[in-house]
Coordinates of C-alpha atoms in Angstrom, one line a residue:
M1 CA 0.0 0.0 0.0
R2 CA 2.8 2.4 0.9
E3 CA 4.6 1.7 -2.4
R4 CA 1.4 2.8 -4.2
G5 CA 0.8 6.0 -2.2
L6 CA -1.8 4.5 0.2
D7 CA -1.5 4.7 4.0
P8 CA -2.5 1.4 5.7
D9 CA -2.6 3.0 9.2
I10 CA -5.3 5.3 10.6
P11 CA -3.5 8.3 12.1
Q12 CA -3.7 8.9 15.8
D13 CA -5.5 12.2 15.5
A14 CA -8.2 10.5 13.4
Q15 CA -8.5 7.7 16.0
A16 CA -8.8 10.3 18.7
Q17 CA -11.5 12.1 16.8
A18 CA -13.5 8.8 16.5
A19 CA -12.9 7.9 20.2
A20 CA -14.2 11.4 21.3
I21 CA -17.6 10.8 19.8
R22 CA -19.7 9.1 22.5
A23 CA -22.7 8.2 20.5
A24 CA -24.0 8.3 16.9
P25 CA -25.0 11.8 15.8
T26 CA -28.7 12.6 16.1
T27 CA -28.9 16.1 14.7
T28 CA -27.9 17.7 11.4
E29 CA -28.4 21.0 9.7
E30 CA -30.8 19.8 6.9
P31 CA -34.4 18.9 7.9
T32 CA -35.0 15.2 8.8
R33 CA -38.1 13.0 8.7
D34 CA -38.7 10.2 11.2
L35 CA -38.9 7.0 9.2
R36 CA -37.8 4.5 11.8
T37 CA -41.0 2.5 11.6
L38 CA -40.5 1.4 8.0
L39 CA -39.4 -2.2 7.2
W40 CA -35.8 -1.2 6.4
C41 CA -33.2 -3.9 5.8
S42 CA -29.6 -4.1 4.8
I43 CA -28.2 -6.7 2.3
D44 CA -24.5 -6.9 2.1
N45 CA -21.6 -9.4 2.2
D46 CA -21.7 -12.0 4.9
D47 CA -18.8 -10.4 6.8
S48 CA -19.7 -6.7 6.2
R49 CA -19.8 -4.5 9.3
D50 CA -19.7 -1.1 7.5
L51 CA -23.3 -0.9 6.4
D52 CA -23.8 2.0 4.1
Q53 CA -27.4 1.6 2.8
L54 CA -30.8 0.3 3.7
S55 CA -33.8 -0.2 1.4
V56 CA -37.5 -0.5 1.6
A57 CA -40.4 -0.6 -0.9
E58 CA -44.1 0.3 -0.8
A59 CA -46.8 -0.7 -3.2
L60 CA -48.8 2.2 -4.7
A61 CA -51.9 2.4 -6.9
A62 CA -51.9 1.1 -10.5
G63 CA -48.9 -1.2 -9.9
D64 CA -46.4 1.6 -9.1
V65 CA -43.8 1.0 -6.4
K66 CA -42.1 3.6 -4.2
V67 CA -38.5 2.7 -3.2
L68 CA -36.6 4.4 -0.5
V69 CA -32.8 3.9 -0.2
A70 CA -31.3 5.2 3.0
I71 CA -27.6 6.2 2.9
A72 CA -25.6 6.4 6.1
D73 CA -25.0 10.1 7.1
V74 CA -21.2 9.8 7.5
D75 CA -20.7 13.6 7.1
A76 CA -22.5 14.2 10.4
A77 CA -19.6 12.5 12.2
V78 CA -16.8 13.3 9.7
P79 CA -16.8 17.1 9.0
K80 CA -14.8 18.4 6.0
G81 CA -11.2 19.0 7.0
S82 CA -11.3 16.9 10.2
P83 CA -8.5 14.4 10.9
A84 CA -10.6 11.4 9.8
D85 CA -11.6 13.3 6.7
R86 CA -8.0 14.1 5.8
H87 CA -7.0 10.4 6.0
A88 CA -10.1 9.4 4.0
A89 CA -9.1 12.1 1.4
L90 CA -5.6 10.5 1.2
N91 CA -6.7 6.9 0.5
T92 CA -10.1 7.7 -0.9
T93 CA -11.3 4.1 -0.5
S94 CA -11.3 1.1 1.9
V95 CA -8.9 -1.6 0.7
Y96 CA -10.2 -5.2 0.8
T97 CA -7.6 -8.0 0.7
P98 CA -7.8 -11.7 1.7
A99 CA -5.4 -11.0 4.5
A100 CA -7.0 -7.9 6.1
I101 CA -9.3 -5.0 5.5
F102 CA -7.9 -1.5 5.6
P103 CA -10.9 0.8 6.2
M104 CA -11.1 4.4 4.9
L105 CA -12.4 5.6 8.2
P106 CA -11.7 4.5 11.8
E107 CA -13.6 1.4 12.6
R108 CA -15.4 3.0 15.6
L109 CA -17.1 5.2 12.9
S110 CA -17.4 2.9 9.8
T111 CA -18.6 -0.2 11.7
D112 CA -20.5 1.5 14.5
L113 CA -21.4 5.2 14.7
T114 CA -21.8 5.8 11.0
S115 CA -22.9 2.2 10.1
L116 CA -26.6 1.5 9.7
N117 CA -26.4 -1.4 12.2
A118 CA -29.4 -3.5 13.1
H119 CA -31.9 -2.1 15.5
Q120 CA -30.0 1.2 15.9
D121 CA -31.4 4.7 15.2
R122 CA -29.2 6.4 12.6
L123 CA -29.2 9.7 10.6
S124 CA -29.3 9.1 6.8
V125 CA -29.9 10.7 3.5
V126 CA -32.9 9.1 1.8
I127 CA -33.2 8.7 -2.0
E128 CA -36.8 8.1 -2.9
F129 CA -38.1 7.1 -6.4
V130 CA -41.4 5.8 -7.8
I131 CA -41.2 3.1 -10.5
S132 CA -44.0 2.2 -12.8
P133 CA -44.8 -1.5 -13.6
D134 CA -42.8 -1.3 -16.8
G135 CA -39.7 -0.1 -14.9
G136 CA -39.9 3.6 -15.8
L137 CA -39.0 6.3 -13.3
K138 CA -42.1 8.4 -12.5
S139 CA -40.8 10.7 -9.8
S140 CA -38.0 11.1 -7.3
D141 CA -36.9 13.0 -4.2
V142 CA -34.0 13.3 -1.8
Y143 CA -34.2 14.3 1.9
G144 CA -32.7 13.6 5.4
A145 CA -34.3 11.1 7.7
I146 CA -33.8 9.0 10.9
V147 CA -34.0 5.3 10.1
N148 CA -33.7 2.0 11.9
N149 CA -32.4 -1.2 10.3
K150 CA -35.0 -4.0 11.1
A151 CA -32.9 -6.9 9.6
K152 CA -29.2 -7.2 8.8
L153 CA -29.1 -9.7 5.9
A154 CA -26.4 -11.2 3.6
Y155 CA -26.2 -11.8 -0.1
N156 CA -25.7 -15.5 0.0
A157 CA -28.6 -16.3 2.3
V158 CA -31.1 -13.9 0.6
G159 CA -29.9 -14.9 -2.9
A160 CA -30.5 -18.6 -2.1
W161 CA -34.0 -17.9 -0.7
L162 CA -35.0 -15.7 -3.8
A163 CA -33.8 -18.5 -6.1
G164 CA -35.7 -21.1 -4.1
D165 CA -32.6 -22.9 -2.9
G166 CA -32.7 -22.0 0.8
P167 CA -34.9 -20.9 3.7
L168 CA -35.8 -17.3 4.5
P169 CA -32.9 -16.0 6.6
P170 CA -33.7 -16.0 10.4
A171 CA -33.2 -12.2 10.7
A172 CA -35.8 -11.7 8.0
A173 CA -38.2 -14.3 9.3
A174 CA -38.2 -12.5 12.7
V175 CA -39.8 -9.4 11.1
P176 CA -43.4 -9.8 10.0
G177 CA -43.8 -8.8 6.3
M178 CA -40.1 -8.8 5.5
D179 CA -40.5 -11.8 3.2
E180 CA -42.9 -9.9 0.9
Q181 CA -40.7 -6.8 1.3
L182 CA -37.8 -8.7 -0.2
R183 CA -39.9 -10.1 -3.0
M184 CA -41.2 -6.7 -3.9
Q185 CA -37.7 -5.2 -4.0
D186 CA -36.5 -8.2 -6.1
R187 CA -39.3 -7.7 -8.6
L188 CA -38.6 -4.0 -8.9
A189 CA -34.9 -4.6 -9.3
Q190 CA -35.6 -7.0 -12.2
A191 CA -37.8 -4.4 -13.8
L192 CA -35.1 -1.7 -13.5
S193 CA -32.5 -4.1 -14.9
R194 CA -34.8 -5.0 -17.9
V195 CA -35.2 -1.3 -18.8
R196 CA -31.4 -0.6 -18.6
H197 CA -30.6 -3.6 -20.7
E198 CA -33.1 -2.6 -23.3
L199 CA -31.3 0.8 -23.4
G200 CA -27.9 -1.0 -23.9
A201 CA -26.6 -1.8 -20.4
L202 CA -24.0 -4.5 -20.6
D203 CA -24.7 -7.8 -18.9
F204 CA -21.5 -9.4 -17.6
E205 CA -20.9 -12.5 -15.6
T206 CA -17.5 -12.4 -14.0
I207 CA -16.1 -15.1 -11.7
E208 CA -15.5 -13.6 -8.2
V209 CA -13.1 -15.4 -6.0
Q210 CA -13.9 -16.4 -2.4
N211 CA -10.9 -17.1 -0.1
V212 CA -11.6 -20.0 2.2
F213 CA -9.7 -20.0 5.5
D214 CA -9.2 -22.9 8.0
G215 CA -8.7 -20.9 11.1
D216 CA -5.9 -18.4 10.1
T217 CA -4.7 -20.6 7.3
L218 CA -5.8 -20.0 3.7
S219 CA -6.9 -23.4 2.4
E220 CA -8.7 -22.7 -0.9
V221 CA -9.7 -20.2 -3.5
R222 CA -13.2 -20.9 -4.8
A223 CA -15.3 -19.3 -7.6
Q224 CA -18.5 -17.6 -6.5
T225 CA -21.6 -18.0 -8.6
P226 CA -23.9 -15.1 -9.6
N227 CA -26.1 -13.9 -6.8
R228 CA -29.7 -12.6 -7.2
A229 CA -29.6 -10.6 -4.0
K230 CA -26.4 -8.9 -5.2
S231 CA -28.1 -8.0 -8.4
L232 CA -31.1 -6.6 -6.5
I233 CA -28.9 -4.2 -4.6
E234 CA -26.8 -3.3 -7.6
N235 CA -30.0 -2.3 -9.6
L236 CA -31.4 -0.2 -6.7
M237 CA -28.1 1.5 -6.2
I238 CA -27.7 2.4 -9.9
A239 CA -31.2 3.9 -9.8
A240 CA -30.4 5.8 -6.5
N241 CA -27.1 7.2 -8.0
G242 CA -29.0 8.5 -11.0
V243 CA -31.5 10.2 -8.8
T244 CA -28.7 11.8 -6.7
A245 CA -26.9 13.1 -9.8
R246 CA -30.1 14.7 -11.2
F247 CA -31.0 16.2 -7.8
L248 CA -27.7 18.0 -7.6
D249 CA -28.0 19.3 -11.2
A250 CA -31.6 20.5 -10.5
H251 CA -30.4 22.5 -7.5
G252 CA -27.5 24.1 -9.4
F253 CA -24.8 22.1 -7.8
P254 CA -21.8 20.4 -9.5
S255 CA -21.6 16.6 -9.1
L256 CA -18.8 14.0 -9.2
R257 CA -19.7 11.4 -11.9
R258 CA -18.3 7.9 -12.5
V259 CA -17.9 7.4 -16.2
V260 CA -16.7 5.0 -18.8
K261 CA -16.8 7.4 -21.8
S262 CA -16.2 5.0 -24.7
P263 CA -14.4 1.7 -25.1
E264 CA -10.6 2.0 -25.3
R265 CA -10.3 -1.0 -27.8
W266 CA -13.6 -1.2 -29.7
D267 CA -11.8 -2.6 -32.8
R268 CA -10.5 -5.6 -30.7
I269 CA -14.0 -6.1 -29.3
R270 CA -15.3 -6.3 -32.9
T271 CA -12.6 -8.8 -33.8
V272 CA -13.5 -11.0 -30.8
A273 CA -17.1 -10.9 -32.0
E274 CA -16.1 -11.8 -35.6
E275 CA -14.0 -14.8 -34.3
L276 CA -17.2 -16.0 -32.6
G277 CA -19.2 -15.7 -35.9
D278 CA -20.9 -12.4 -34.9
E279 CA -20.7 -8.8 -36.0
L280 CA -20.6 -5.4 -34.3
P281 CA -20.8 -1.9 -35.9
G282 CA -17.8 0.1 -36.8
A283 CA -18.5 2.8 -34.1
A284 CA -18.9 2.0 -30.4
D285 CA -22.5 1.1 -29.7
S286 CA -23.6 -0.1 -26.3
P287 CA -27.0 -1.5 -27.3
A288 CA -25.3 -3.6 -30.1
L289 CA -22.7 -4.8 -27.7
A290 CA -25.4 -5.7 -25.1
R291 CA -27.3 -7.8 -27.7
F292 CA -24.1 -9.5 -28.7
L293 CA -23.3 -10.4 -25.1
A294 CA -26.9 -11.7 -24.6
R295 CA -26.5 -13.9 -27.7
R296 CA -23.2 -15.4 -26.4
K297 CA -24.6 -16.0 -22.9
E298 CA -27.4 -18.0 -24.4
A299 CA -25.2 -19.8 -26.9
D300 CA -22.3 -20.7 -24.6
P301 CA -23.0 -20.1 -20.9
A302 CA -19.9 -22.1 -19.9
T303 CA -17.4 -19.7 -21.5
F304 CA -19.4 -16.5 -21.0
P305 CA -17.5 -15.4 -17.9
D306 CA -14.3 -15.5 -20.0
L307 CA -15.9 -13.4 -22.7
S308 CA -17.2 -11.0 -20.0
L309 CA -13.8 -10.5 -18.5
T310 CA -12.3 -10.0 -22.0
V311 CA -14.8 -7.2 -22.9
I312 CA -14.4 -5.6 -19.5
R313 CA -10.7 -5.3 -20.0
L314 CA -11.1 -4.0 -23.5
L315 CA -13.6 -1.3 -22.4
G316 CA -11.0 0.2 -20.2
R317 CA -11.3 1.6 -16.6
G318 CA -13.8 4.1 -15.3
E319 CA -12.8 7.5 -14.0
Y320 CA -14.3 10.3 -11.9
I321 CA -15.0 13.6 -13.5
V322 CA -16.8 16.8 -12.5
D323 CA -20.1 17.6 -14.2
P324 CA -20.9 21.3 -13.7
P325 CA -24.6 22.1 -13.2
G326 CA -26.7 22.6 -16.4
E327 CA -24.3 20.9 -18.7
E328 CA -24.9 17.7 -20.7
P329 CA -24.0 14.7 -18.5
P330 CA -21.2 12.5 -19.9
G331 CA -23.0 9.1 -19.3
H332 CA -21.6 5.7 -18.5
F333 CA -21.1 3.4 -21.5
G334 CA -21.4 0.1 -19.7
L335 CA -24.4 0.9 -17.5
A336 CA -26.4 2.7 -20.3
V337 CA -27.2 5.6 -17.9
R338 CA -26.6 9.3 -18.6
D339 CA -26.6 10.3 -14.9
Y340 CA -24.3 8.3 -12.7
S341 CA -22.7 9.5 -9.5
H342 CA -21.3 7.5 -6.6
S343 CA -23.4 8.2 -3.6
T344 CA -24.3 5.0 -1.9
A345 CA -21.2 4.0 0.1
P346 CA -19.8 7.0 2.0
N347 CA -18.2 4.7 4.7
R348 CA -16.1 3.0 2.0
R349 CA -15.5 5.5 -0.9
Y350 CA -14.5 9.1 -0.6
P351 CA -16.3 10.2 -3.8
D352 CA -19.6 9.1 -2.1
L353 CA -18.8 11.2 1.0
L354 CA -18.0 14.2 -1.3
T355 CA -21.4 13.7 -3.0
Q356 CA -23.1 13.4 0.3
R357 CA -21.7 16.8 1.4
L358 CA -23.0 18.4 -1.8
V359 CA -26.5 16.9 -1.3
K360 CA -26.7 17.9 2.4
A361 CA -25.6 21.5 1.5
A362 CA -28.4 21.6 -1.1
L363 CA -30.9 20.3 1.4
A364 CA -29.8 22.8 4.1
G365 CA -29.9 25.7 1.7
H366 CA -26.1 26.3 1.9
P367 CA -23.7 27.0 -1.1
S368 CA -21.6 24.2 -2.4
P369 CA -18.9 23.2 0.1
Y370 CA -16.5 22.6 -2.9
A371 CA -15.5 24.9 -5.7
I372 CA -15.4 23.3 -9.2
G373 CA -11.6 23.5 -9.3
E374 CA -11.3 21.8 -5.9
L375 CA -13.7 19.0 -7.1
E376 CA -11.7 18.5 -10.3
K377 CA -8.5 17.9 -8.3
L378 CA -10.3 15.5 -6.0
A379 CA -11.8 13.6 -8.9
T380 CA -8.4 13.1 -10.5
H381 CA -6.9 12.0 -7.1
C382 CA -9.8 9.6 -6.4
T383 CA -9.3 7.9 -9.8
Q384 CA -5.6 7.5 -9.1
Q385 CA -6.1 6.2 -5.6
E386 CA -8.9 3.8 -6.6
D387 CA -6.5 2.4 -9.3
A388 CA -3.8 2.0 -6.7
A389 CA -6.2 0.2 -4.3
N390 CA -7.3 -2.1 -7.1
K391 CA -3.7 -3.0 -7.8
V392 CA -3.0 -3.7 -4.1
E393 CA -6.1 -5.9 -3.9
R394 CA -5.2 -7.7 -7.1
Q395 CA -1.6 -8.3 -5.9
V396 CA -2.7 -9.7 -2.5
R397 CA -5.3 -11.9 -4.2
K398 CA -2.6 -13.2 -6.5
S399 CA -0.4 -13.9 -3.4
A400 CA -3.3 -15.8 -1.9
A401 CA -3.9 -17.8 -5.1
A402 CA -0.1 -18.5 -5.5
M403 CA -0.1 -19.9 -2.0
V404 CA -3.0 -22.3 -2.7
V405 CA -1.8 -23.4 -6.2
E406 CA 2.0 -23.8 -5.4
S407 CA 1.5 -27.6 -5.2
H408 CA 0.1 -27.6 -8.8
V409 CA 3.3 -26.4 -10.5
G410 CA 3.8 -28.4 -13.7
E411 CA 0.1 -29.1 -14.3
A412 CA -1.8 -28.0 -17.5
F413 CA -5.0 -26.0 -17.7
D414 CA -7.4 -24.5 -20.2
A415 CA -7.0 -20.7 -20.2
C416 CA -8.2 -17.4 -21.8
V417 CA -6.0 -14.4 -22.5
T418 CA -7.2 -11.5 -20.4
G419 CA -4.5 -8.9 -21.1
A420 CA -2.0 -8.2 -23.9
S421 CA 0.3 -5.1 -23.8
D422 CA 3.9 -4.1 -23.6
K423 CA 3.7 -5.1 -19.9
G424 CA 3.1 -8.7 -20.9
T425 CA 0.4 -11.2 -21.8
F426 CA -1.9 -12.4 -19.0
V427 CA -4.2 -15.4 -18.9
R428 CA -7.0 -16.7 -16.6
V429 CA -7.8 -20.2 -15.6
A430 CA -11.3 -21.0 -14.5
T431 CA -10.6 -23.9 -12.2
P432 CA -9.1 -23.0 -9.9
P433 CA -10.0 -19.4 -10.5
I434 CA -6.5 -17.9 -11.0
E435 CA -4.8 -15.3 -13.3
G436 CA -1.2 -15.1 -14.1
K437 CA 1.5 -14.0 -16.7
L438 CA 2.3 -16.0 -19.8
V439 CA 6.1 -16.0 -19.7
R440 CA 6.7 -18.4 -22.7
G441 CA 4.7 -18.8 -25.9
E442 CA 2.9 -15.5 -25.8
R443 CA 3.8 -14.3 -29.3
G444 CA 0.8 -13.4 -31.5
L445 CA -1.8 -13.7 -28.7
D446 CA -4.5 -11.1 -27.9
V447 CA -7.3 -10.6 -25.4
G448 CA -10.0 -13.2 -25.8
D449 CA -7.8 -15.9 -27.3
R450 CA -8.1 -19.4 -25.8
L451 CA -5.2 -21.8 -25.3
R452 CA -3.7 -24.5 -23.1
V453 CA -1.2 -23.5 -20.5
R454 CA 1.1 -25.1 -17.9
L455 CA 1.7 -23.6 -14.5
A456 CA 5.4 -22.9 -14.5
H457 CA 6.3 -21.0 -11.4
V458 CA 4.8 -19.1 -8.4
D459 CA 6.3 -16.4 -6.1
I460 CA 4.0 -16.0 -3.1
D461 CA 5.6 -12.9 -1.7
R462 CA 5.4 -11.0 -5.0
G463 CA 2.1 -12.4 -6.0
F464 CA 3.5 -13.9 -9.2
I465 CA 1.8 -16.8 -11.0
D466 CA 3.7 -17.7 -14.2
F467 CA 2.3 -19.9 -17.0
E468 CA 3.9 -21.2 -20.2
R469 CA 2.1 -22.3 -23.4
A470 CA 1.5 -26.0 -23.2

């Protein structure tokens, strides 16, 4: 982390700031509503303790559904320029590795006083929107509120229940009406997803890796399957982020946007499609790419995760930019949305905390706490630090994978090329789910090519996994 400009340690003055706060804040400058009686729930990773958002839905007339997404009011405990804010502004994100989590904020804040923990009254910023039966947005609003999380739930258990593969989680079963609440949110999320995909949102299926520990010893790296509960939350958060961006613009405030402007290597994406017997237009076209991905997922679901990763790499990375009020929004190519901020995870991402401060200033009738020039510098810094954090996480994941597969040196695997540049050629193996550098036989290969490889060497300390062409 230090080599990449990140500080793994929370400074003493930030720890002291957190220790001096005796209880979760209960007052803030903007007006707040009392919404503690609603059937709020959180759905997050099994081990998450920094709960940033809650959600609840209400059926309206004519099939409409009102959705409320409550975002933890982190700013109430972390004022701009305070010691905890200065550290958060340095790292700009929490860093999640198999070995340890390095939180952006002191844990007394992020896992307690600013976390939407179960059965605790907490300040929040609520993003409300009404969705019609066909998935269209009818109206929206943003306001402050006091909320209370009725059920702390996890993706795996909720996802299994929604798919009919498991029981209703006990925390949900203990709350009357929570089962129907979850079903309503799931139906609504699917409607939102359907509309986005009709507009050209890209449907990927990437293999996420779960690190399995036996006590303190890493014993296995395991592929995680797609999860319906995770999709539910993703769709609600995309909608909430769009509402937030439009709210700021309507109030004459600048906003920090997360964008993928246009694919970096559209020509190579077209070539990949041609090699699969398909065709894409000459100019970058998200609806055409979305239809191609849908066709491939149906035709060959087994290799679709490889194709997904290939296209993601060829699209290029996202970045933070500033959108001044009243100007045409830049849009996000992969999500098929024109208004996309990051606002739903202020405990974990600094851009979300910046966005929250802008929203709260608008609600309280104050001027913007950030000038355009200041926001532009922060946007560039957040992009750089997020890239650095991603590299740290990737390196430690590779160290974990190298530790697990060290005994498989010399074995052969089917692989897919996931990166090809002057830095080298990289391949991914599906089982076990590992990625490494092709150190011999890489000539002439490009992203998306499939080949047979042999595990040649691993270096656990450096996170190196080296393959050669078999």
